[in-house]
Amino acid sequence: ARALFKGLSPALLRQSTYGSIRYGLYGPLRDALGADAGAGAGTGAGGQLALGKKVVAGAAAGALASGIANPTDLVKVRMQTDGMLKEGKYRGVAHCFRQIVREEGVMGLWTGVGPTMGRATALAAAELATYDEVKLRLKGSGTLQDGLPLHISASFFSGFAATLASSPFDVVKSRVMGQPVDAAGRGLFYRGTLDCLAQLIQKEGARSLYRGFWPNFGRIVPRVTIIFVALEQLKAKFG
């Protein structure tokens, strides 16, 4: 049972950095683009423009946060895939960081940054913009009033959209980051993001990009719900 929680420490480290930066950046970026949380529910050009700005703000927040936090994501993936080996290579988070720097150099910590940023861009754009938009539409139509049921409902739709948008990137990112490397730090299976994507489609078919969709859905929706409910409560209390 303990194997199911392998990589928990780096996962918590990654989420506390990447997640904090992503959610922290979205609001200021959205407001800077002129699309506040209450805009975008209309079906006309104005509403579509506001929704588009929210998507752009979410994408930018996700890309910036994931680029900064890529080392923690790499360590998480390496430690989780380490259990596939007969003898584990890493003794802990700090040891994993040191081994990567020793064997692949400092820039080795940004291995897979391309698919990581691609995945984070798609996920954040879908998740953050969908939550704002669905919440606004449910509230505007009178279906739900502002409160916990509204926040949970909007979070569910947000989580589904995020899973749908990010699953192909998740598969590619895990393959690129988890592959063994040679003495020079180069991947033995894939030369990079596009090579991995091309090989997956050619050898395993396009449907392989959605492998693990439901486990991802089961992971993302509870996380999104907890985060948005907590953020709404903090916003209500502290403004």
PDB file of C-alpha atoms in Angstrom:
ATOM      1  CA  ALA A   1       0.000   0.000   0.000  1.00  0.00           C
ATOM      2  CA  ARG A   2       2.905   2.352   0.705  1.00  0.00           C
ATOM      3  CA  ALA A   3       3.918   2.104  -2.965  1.00  0.00           C
ATOM      4  CA  LEU A   4       0.741   4.019  -3.879  1.00  0.00           C
ATOM      5  CA  PHE A   5       2.156   7.037  -2.048  1.00  0.00           C
ATOM      6  CA  LYS A   6       5.634   6.828  -3.561  1.00  0.00           C
ATOM      7  CA  GLY A   7       6.664  10.328  -4.561  1.00  0.00           C
ATOM      8  CA  LEU A   8       4.218  11.990  -2.147  1.00  0.00           C
ATOM      9  CA  SER A   9       6.855  14.351  -0.716  1.00  0.00           C
ATOM     10  CA  PRO A  10       7.950  15.759  -4.111  1.00  0.00           C
ATOM     11  CA  ALA A  11       4.286  15.879  -5.196  1.00  0.00           C
ATOM     12  CA  LEU A  12       3.472  18.067  -2.194  1.00  0.00           C
ATOM     13  CA  LEU A  13       6.545  20.209  -2.864  1.00  0.00           C
ATOM     14  CA  ARG A  14       5.581  20.593  -6.501  1.00  0.00           C
ATOM     15  CA  GLN A  15       1.958  21.474  -5.749  1.00  0.00           C
ATOM     16  CA  SER A  16       2.893  23.998  -3.067  1.00  0.00           C
ATOM     17  CA  THR A  17       5.133  25.863  -5.532  1.00  0.00           C
ATOM     18  CA  TYR A  18       3.480  25.371  -8.925  1.00  0.00           C
ATOM     19  CA  GLY A  19      -0.078  25.513  -7.578  1.00  0.00           C
ATOM     20  CA  SER A  20       0.520  28.606  -5.477  1.00  0.00           C
ATOM     21  CA  ILE A  21       2.130  30.509  -8.343  1.00  0.00           C
ATOM     22  CA  ARG A  22      -0.559  29.433 -10.847  1.00  0.00           C
ATOM     23  CA  TYR A  23      -3.582  30.402  -8.761  1.00  0.00           C
ATOM     24  CA  GLY A  24      -1.823  33.514  -7.503  1.00  0.00           C
ATOM     25  CA  LEU A  25      -1.064  34.763 -11.013  1.00  0.00           C
ATOM     26  CA  TYR A  26      -4.457  34.064 -12.621  1.00  0.00           C
ATOM     27  CA  GLY A  27      -6.472  36.813 -10.919  1.00  0.00           C
ATOM     28  CA  PRO A  28      -3.998  39.647 -11.552  1.00  0.00           C
ATOM     29  CA  LEU A  29      -3.431  38.516 -15.161  1.00  0.00           C
ATOM     30  CA  ARG A  30      -7.189  38.223 -15.801  1.00  0.00           C
ATOM     31  CA  ASP A  31      -7.829  41.662 -14.331  1.00  0.00           C
ATOM     32  CA  ALA A  32      -4.895  43.168 -16.249  1.00  0.00           C
ATOM     33  CA  LEU A  33      -6.471  41.912 -19.482  1.00  0.00           C
ATOM     34  CA  GLY A  34      -9.721  43.620 -18.535  1.00  0.00           C
ATOM     35  CA  ALA A  35     -11.816  40.504 -17.851  1.00  0.00           C
ATOM     36  CA  ASP A  36     -12.891  40.476 -14.216  1.00  0.00           C
ATOM     37  CA  ALA A  37     -14.501  37.408 -12.631  1.00  0.00           C
ATOM     38  CA  GLY A  38     -17.981  38.765 -13.310  1.00  0.00           C
ATOM     39  CA  ALA A  39     -17.510  39.208 -17.066  1.00  0.00           C
ATOM     40  CA  GLY A  40     -18.029  36.702 -19.835  1.00  0.00           C
ATOM     41  CA  ALA A  41     -21.458  35.168 -19.316  1.00  0.00           C
ATOM     42  CA  GLY A  42     -22.976  36.859 -22.305  1.00  0.00           C
ATOM     43  CA  THR A  43     -23.354  35.104 -25.656  1.00  0.00           C
ATOM     44  CA  GLY A  44     -22.463  38.188 -27.665  1.00  0.00           C
ATOM     45  CA  ALA A  45     -19.097  39.470 -28.804  1.00  0.00           C
ATOM     46  CA  GLY A  46     -18.400  41.095 -25.440  1.00  0.00           C
ATOM     47  CA  GLY A  47     -19.013  37.883 -23.542  1.00  0.00           C
ATOM     48  CA  GLN A  48     -16.884  35.839 -25.938  1.00  0.00           C
ATOM     49  CA  LEU A  49     -14.073  38.381 -25.692  1.00  0.00           C
ATOM     50  CA  ALA A  50     -14.135  38.243 -21.883  1.00  0.00           C
ATOM     51  CA  LEU A  51     -14.066  34.444 -21.925  1.00  0.00           C
ATOM     52  CA  GLY A  52     -11.152  34.498 -24.361  1.00  0.00           C
ATOM     53  CA  LYS A  53      -9.222  36.799 -22.048  1.00  0.00           C
ATOM     54  CA  LYS A  54      -9.812  34.409 -19.144  1.00  0.00           C
ATOM     55  CA  VAL A  55      -8.458  31.552 -21.240  1.00  0.00           C
ATOM     56  CA  VAL A  56      -5.363  33.604 -22.112  1.00  0.00           C
ATOM     57  CA  ALA A  57      -4.849  34.579 -18.455  1.00  0.00           C
ATOM     58  CA  GLY A  58      -5.175  30.941 -17.337  1.00  0.00           C
ATOM     59  CA  ALA A  59      -2.795  29.736 -20.034  1.00  0.00           C
ATOM     60  CA  ALA A  60      -0.182  32.352 -19.130  1.00  0.00           C
ATOM     61  CA  ALA A  61      -0.454  31.598 -15.407  1.00  0.00           C
ATOM     62  CA  GLY A  62      -0.052  27.874 -16.039  1.00  0.00           C
ATOM     63  CA  ALA A  63       2.910  28.270 -18.391  1.00  0.00           C
ATOM     64  CA  LEU A  64       4.835  30.615 -16.101  1.00  0.00           C
ATOM     65  CA  ALA A  65       4.185  28.571 -12.960  1.00  0.00           C
ATOM     66  CA  SER A  66       5.145  25.255 -14.553  1.00  0.00           C
ATOM     67  CA  GLY A  67       8.322  26.669 -16.075  1.00  0.00           C
ATOM     68  CA  ILE A  68       9.469  27.919 -12.688  1.00  0.00           C
ATOM     69  CA  ALA A  69       8.475  24.747 -10.818  1.00  0.00           C
ATOM     70  CA  ASN A  70       9.667  22.186 -13.407  1.00  0.00           C
ATOM     71  CA  PRO A  71      12.474  20.814 -11.160  1.00  0.00           C
ATOM     72  CA  THR A  72       9.934  19.749  -8.532  1.00  0.00           C
ATOM     73  CA  ASP A  73       7.778  18.092 -11.210  1.00  0.00           C
ATOM     74  CA  LEU A  74      10.787  16.225 -12.606  1.00  0.00           C
ATOM     75  CA  VAL A  75      11.766  14.940  -9.170  1.00  0.00           C
ATOM     76  CA  LYS A  76       8.183  13.811  -8.560  1.00  0.00           C
ATOM     77  CA  VAL A  77       8.088  11.806 -11.806  1.00  0.00           C
ATOM     78  CA  ARG A  78      11.569  10.325 -11.288  1.00  0.00           C
ATOM     79  CA  MET A  79      10.760   9.183  -7.747  1.00  0.00           C
ATOM     80  CA  GLN A  80       7.397   7.727  -8.758  1.00  0.00           C
ATOM     81  CA  THR A  81       8.919   5.757 -11.654  1.00  0.00           C
ATOM     82  CA  ASP A  82      11.883   4.742  -9.480  1.00  0.00           C
ATOM     83  CA  GLY A  83       9.682   2.041  -7.968  1.00  0.00           C
ATOM     84  CA  MET A  84       9.656   0.240 -11.331  1.00  0.00           C
ATOM     85  CA  LEU A  85      13.345  -0.622 -10.862  1.00  0.00           C
ATOM     86  CA  LYS A  86      14.480  -3.651  -8.870  1.00  0.00           C
ATOM     87  CA  GLU A  87      16.761  -1.443  -6.809  1.00  0.00           C
ATOM     88  CA  GLY A  88      15.595   2.097  -6.162  1.00  0.00           C
ATOM     89  CA  LYS A  89      17.991   4.790  -7.325  1.00  0.00           C
ATOM     90  CA  TYR A  90      16.846   7.633  -5.070  1.00  0.00           C
ATOM     91  CA  ARG A  91      16.795   7.770  -1.268  1.00  0.00           C
ATOM     92  CA  GLY A  92      14.663  10.887  -1.004  1.00  0.00           C
ATOM     93  CA  VAL A  93      13.795  14.271  -2.498  1.00  0.00           C
ATOM     94  CA  ALA A  94      17.129  15.965  -1.727  1.00  0.00           C
ATOM     95  CA  HIS A  95      19.084  12.929  -2.968  1.00  0.00           C
ATOM     96  CA  CYS A  96      17.073  12.888  -6.199  1.00  0.00           C
ATOM     97  CA  PHE A  97      17.816  16.577  -6.798  1.00  0.00           C
ATOM     98  CA  ARG A  98      21.545  15.983  -6.206  1.00  0.00           C
ATOM     99  CA  GLN A  99      21.677  12.930  -8.474  1.00  0.00           C
ATOM    100  CA  ILE A 100      19.991  14.749 -11.348  1.00  0.00           C
ATOM    101  CA  VAL A 101      22.380  17.723 -11.068  1.00  0.00           C
ATOM    102  CA  ARG A 102      25.407  15.407 -10.748  1.00  0.00           C
ATOM    103  CA  GLU A 103      24.480  13.221 -13.739  1.00  0.00           C
ATOM    104  CA  GLU A 104      22.697  15.684 -16.042  1.00  0.00           C
ATOM    105  CA  GLY A 105      23.834  19.122 -14.910  1.00  0.00           C
ATOM    106  CA  VAL A 106      21.749  21.952 -13.479  1.00  0.00           C
ATOM    107  CA  MET A 107      19.789  22.290 -16.713  1.00  0.00           C
ATOM    108  CA  GLY A 108      18.868  18.637 -16.309  1.00  0.00           C
ATOM    109  CA  LEU A 109      16.335  19.851 -13.745  1.00  0.00           C
ATOM    110  CA  TRP A 110      14.416  21.339 -16.660  1.00  0.00           C
ATOM    111  CA  THR A 111      14.225  18.059 -18.585  1.00  0.00           C
ATOM    112  CA  GLY A 112      10.755  17.797 -20.069  1.00  0.00           C
ATOM    113  CA  VAL A 113       9.982  21.476 -19.518  1.00  0.00           C
ATOM    114  CA  GLY A 114       8.356  21.634 -22.980  1.00  0.00           C
ATOM    115  CA  PRO A 115       5.629  19.038 -22.359  1.00  0.00           C
ATOM    116  CA  THR A 116       5.290  20.220 -18.765  1.00  0.00           C
ATOM    117  CA  MET A 117       4.558  23.785 -19.853  1.00  0.00           C
ATOM    118  CA  GLY A 118       2.307  22.556 -22.646  1.00  0.00           C
ATOM    119  CA  ARG A 119       0.318  20.458 -20.209  1.00  0.00           C
ATOM    120  CA  ALA A 120       0.127  23.231 -17.615  1.00  0.00           C
ATOM    121  CA  THR A 121      -0.925  25.789 -20.224  1.00  0.00           C
ATOM    122  CA  ALA A 122      -3.793  23.620 -21.452  1.00  0.00           C
ATOM    123  CA  LEU A 123      -4.838  22.545 -17.961  1.00  0.00           C
ATOM    124  CA  ALA A 124      -4.811  26.020 -16.417  1.00  0.00           C
ATOM    125  CA  ALA A 125      -6.566  27.633 -19.388  1.00  0.00           C
ATOM    126  CA  ALA A 126      -9.352  25.035 -19.252  1.00  0.00           C
ATOM    127  CA  GLU A 127      -9.594  24.767 -15.471  1.00  0.00           C
ATOM    128  CA  LEU A 128      -9.527  28.432 -14.453  1.00  0.00           C
ATOM    129  CA  ALA A 129     -11.570  29.869 -17.309  1.00  0.00           C
ATOM    130  CA  THR A 130     -14.173  27.070 -17.081  1.00  0.00           C
ATOM    131  CA  TYR A 131     -14.642  27.571 -13.351  1.00  0.00           C
ATOM    132  CA  ASP A 132     -15.193  31.323 -13.743  1.00  0.00           C
ATOM    133  CA  GLU A 133     -17.523  30.889 -16.714  1.00  0.00           C
ATOM    134  CA  VAL A 134     -19.637  27.990 -15.382  1.00  0.00           C
ATOM    135  CA  LYS A 135     -19.988  29.652 -11.985  1.00  0.00           C
ATOM    136  CA  LEU A 136     -21.127  32.865 -13.658  1.00  0.00           C
ATOM    137  CA  ARG A 137     -23.624  31.118 -15.951  1.00  0.00           C
ATOM    138  CA  LEU A 138     -25.155  28.975 -13.192  1.00  0.00           C
ATOM    139  CA  LYS A 139     -25.497  32.002 -10.962  1.00  0.00           C
ATOM    140  CA  GLY A 140     -26.749  34.288 -13.746  1.00  0.00           C
ATOM    141  CA  SER A 141     -29.435  31.818 -14.854  1.00  0.00           C
ATOM    142  CA  GLY A 142     -30.732  31.475 -11.302  1.00  0.00           C
ATOM    143  CA  THR A 143     -29.941  27.742 -11.257  1.00  0.00           C
ATOM    144  CA  LEU A 144     -27.801  28.126  -8.140  1.00  0.00           C
ATOM    145  CA  GLN A 145     -27.117  30.933  -5.707  1.00  0.00           C
ATOM    146  CA  ASP A 146     -23.644  31.861  -4.557  1.00  0.00           C
ATOM    147  CA  GLY A 147     -22.569  29.240  -2.027  1.00  0.00           C
ATOM    148  CA  LEU A 148     -21.074  25.798  -1.588  1.00  0.00           C
ATOM    149  CA  PRO A 149     -23.342  23.933  -4.100  1.00  0.00           C
ATOM    150  CA  LEU A 150     -22.459  26.490  -6.784  1.00  0.00           C
ATOM    151  CA  HIS A 151     -18.733  26.247  -6.068  1.00  0.00           C
ATOM    152  CA  ILE A 152     -18.763  22.436  -6.095  1.00  0.00           C
ATOM    153  CA  SER A 153     -20.778  22.285  -9.334  1.00  0.00           C
ATOM    154  CA  ALA A 154     -18.493  24.747 -11.114  1.00  0.00           C
ATOM    155  CA  SER A 155     -15.462  22.826  -9.813  1.00  0.00           C
ATOM    156  CA  PHE A 156     -16.769  19.558 -11.289  1.00  0.00           C
ATOM    157  CA  PHE A 157     -17.107  21.056 -14.775  1.00  0.00           C
ATOM    158  CA  SER A 158     -13.745  22.754 -14.356  1.00  0.00           C
ATOM    159  CA  GLY A 159     -12.070  19.468 -13.395  1.00  0.00           C
ATOM    160  CA  PHE A 160     -13.576  17.617 -16.359  1.00  0.00           C
ATOM    161  CA  ALA A 161     -12.441  20.324 -18.800  1.00  0.00           C
ATOM    162  CA  ALA A 162      -8.968  20.341 -17.268  1.00  0.00           C
ATOM    163  CA  THR A 163      -8.650  16.541 -17.537  1.00  0.00           C
ATOM    164  CA  LEU A 164      -9.820  16.555 -21.156  1.00  0.00           C
ATOM    165  CA  ALA A 165      -7.365  19.292 -22.114  1.00  0.00           C
ATOM    166  CA  SER A 166      -4.345  17.997 -20.219  1.00  0.00           C
ATOM    167  CA  SER A 167      -4.455  14.203 -20.637  1.00  0.00           C
ATOM    168  CA  PRO A 168      -2.403  14.035 -23.890  1.00  0.00           C
ATOM    169  CA  PHE A 169       0.237  16.284 -22.326  1.00  0.00           C
ATOM    170  CA  ASP A 170       0.262  14.127 -19.180  1.00  0.00           C
ATOM    171  CA  VAL A 171       1.046  11.007 -21.189  1.00  0.00           C
ATOM    172  CA  VAL A 172       3.840  12.672 -23.200  1.00  0.00           C
ATOM    173  CA  LYS A 173       5.294  14.424 -20.140  1.00  0.00           C
ATOM    174  CA  SER A 174       5.443  11.205 -18.121  1.00  0.00           C
ATOM    175  CA  ARG A 175       7.096   9.304 -20.980  1.00  0.00           C
ATOM    176  CA  VAL A 176       9.735  12.002 -21.591  1.00  0.00           C
ATOM    177  CA  MET A 177      10.517  12.645 -17.923  1.00  0.00           C
ATOM    178  CA  GLY A 178      10.426   8.998 -16.849  1.00  0.00           C
ATOM    179  CA  GLN A 179      12.637   7.558 -19.594  1.00  0.00           C
ATOM    180  CA  PRO A 180      16.193   6.402 -18.768  1.00  0.00           C
ATOM    181  CA  VAL A 181      19.021   8.654 -19.927  1.00  0.00           C
ATOM    182  CA  ASP A 182      22.551   8.051 -21.196  1.00  0.00           C
ATOM    183  CA  ALA A 183      25.786   9.382 -19.692  1.00  0.00           C
ATOM    184  CA  ALA A 184      25.237  12.716 -21.427  1.00  0.00           C
ATOM    185  CA  GLY A 185      21.745  13.066 -19.960  1.00  0.00           C
ATOM    186  CA  ARG A 186      19.993  12.365 -23.280  1.00  0.00           C
ATOM    187  CA  GLY A 187      16.820  10.281 -23.309  1.00  0.00           C
ATOM    188  CA  LEU A 188      17.199   6.725 -24.603  1.00  0.00           C
ATOM    189  CA  PHE A 189      13.680   6.436 -26.033  1.00  0.00           C
ATOM    190  CA  TYR A 190      12.611   9.937 -27.097  1.00  0.00           C
ATOM    191  CA  ARG A 191      14.549  12.925 -28.413  1.00  0.00           C
ATOM    192  CA  GLY A 192      11.975  15.365 -27.106  1.00  0.00           C
ATOM    193  CA  THR A 193       8.303  16.260 -26.865  1.00  0.00           C
ATOM    194  CA  LEU A 194       7.429  16.120 -30.553  1.00  0.00           C
ATOM    195  CA  ASP A 195       9.374  12.889 -31.088  1.00  0.00           C
ATOM    196  CA  CYS A 196       7.535  11.262 -28.184  1.00  0.00           C
ATOM    197  CA  LEU A 197       4.173  12.479 -29.504  1.00  0.00           C
ATOM    198  CA  ALA A 198       4.932  11.203 -33.009  1.00  0.00           C
ATOM    199  CA  GLN A 199       6.071   7.789 -31.728  1.00  0.00           C
ATOM    200  CA  LEU A 200       3.014   7.389 -29.521  1.00  0.00           C
ATOM    201  CA  ILE A 201       0.590   8.130 -32.363  1.00  0.00           C
ATOM    202  CA  GLN A 202       2.530   5.996 -34.854  1.00  0.00           C
ATOM    203  CA  LYS A 203       3.074   2.952 -32.629  1.00  0.00           C
ATOM    204  CA  GLU A 204       0.139   3.041 -30.223  1.00  0.00           C
ATOM    205  CA  GLY A 205      -2.502   5.145 -31.950  1.00  0.00           C
ATOM    206  CA  ALA A 206      -4.071   8.492 -31.078  1.00  0.00           C
ATOM    207  CA  ARG A 207      -6.190   6.909 -28.342  1.00  0.00           C
ATOM    208  CA  SER A 208      -2.993   6.229 -26.379  1.00  0.00           C
ATOM    209  CA  LEU A 209      -2.854   9.963 -25.622  1.00  0.00           C
ATOM    210  CA  TYR A 210      -5.857   9.488 -23.343  1.00  0.00           C
ATOM    211  CA  ARG A 211      -4.529   6.533 -21.408  1.00  0.00           C
ATOM    212  CA  GLY A 212      -5.217   7.016 -17.727  1.00  0.00           C
ATOM    213  CA  PHE A 213      -8.012   9.533 -18.399  1.00  0.00           C
ATOM    214  CA  TRP A 214     -10.295   8.325 -15.610  1.00  0.00           C
ATOM    215  CA  PRO A 215      -7.550   8.012 -12.981  1.00  0.00           C
ATOM    216  CA  ASN A 216      -6.541  11.557 -13.962  1.00  0.00           C
ATOM    217  CA  PHE A 217     -10.164  12.650 -13.680  1.00  0.00           C
ATOM    218  CA  GLY A 218     -10.387  11.045 -10.251  1.00  0.00           C
ATOM    219  CA  ARG A 219      -7.267  12.917  -9.193  1.00  0.00           C
ATOM    220  CA  ILE A 220      -7.984  16.314 -10.724  1.00  0.00           C
ATOM    221  CA  VAL A 221     -11.661  16.813  -9.801  1.00  0.00           C
ATOM    222  CA  PRO A 222     -11.235  16.368  -6.012  1.00  0.00           C
ATOM    223  CA  ARG A 223      -8.129  18.583  -6.075  1.00  0.00           C
ATOM    224  CA  VAL A 224      -9.875  21.297  -8.077  1.00  0.00           C
ATOM    225  CA  THR A 225     -12.948  21.137  -5.842  1.00  0.00           C
ATOM    226  CA  ILE A 226     -10.948  21.431  -2.626  1.00  0.00           C
ATOM    227  CA  ILE A 227      -8.863  24.305  -3.995  1.00  0.00           C
ATOM    228  CA  PHE A 228     -11.739  26.363  -5.383  1.00  0.00           C
ATOM    229  CA  VAL A 229     -13.945  25.846  -2.322  1.00  0.00           C
ATOM    230  CA  ALA A 230     -11.035  26.871  -0.093  1.00  0.00           C
ATOM    231  CA  LEU A 231     -10.270  29.904  -2.279  1.00  0.00           C
ATOM    232  CA  GLU A 232     -13.921  30.994  -2.210  1.00  0.00           C
ATOM    233  CA  GLN A 233     -14.028  30.697   1.566  1.00  0.00           C
ATOM    234  CA  LEU A 234     -10.792  32.676   1.922  1.00  0.00           C
ATOM    235  CA  LYS A 235     -12.100  35.295  -0.498  1.00  0.00           C
ATOM    236  CA  ALA A 236     -15.347  35.621   1.459  1.00  0.00           C
ATOM    237  CA  LYS A 237     -13.486  36.021   4.736  1.00  0.00           C
ATOM    238  CA  PHE A 238     -10.569  38.197   3.725  1.00  0.00           C
ATOM    239  CA  GLY A 239     -11.828  39.813   0.523  1.00  0.00           C
TER     240      GLY A 239
END
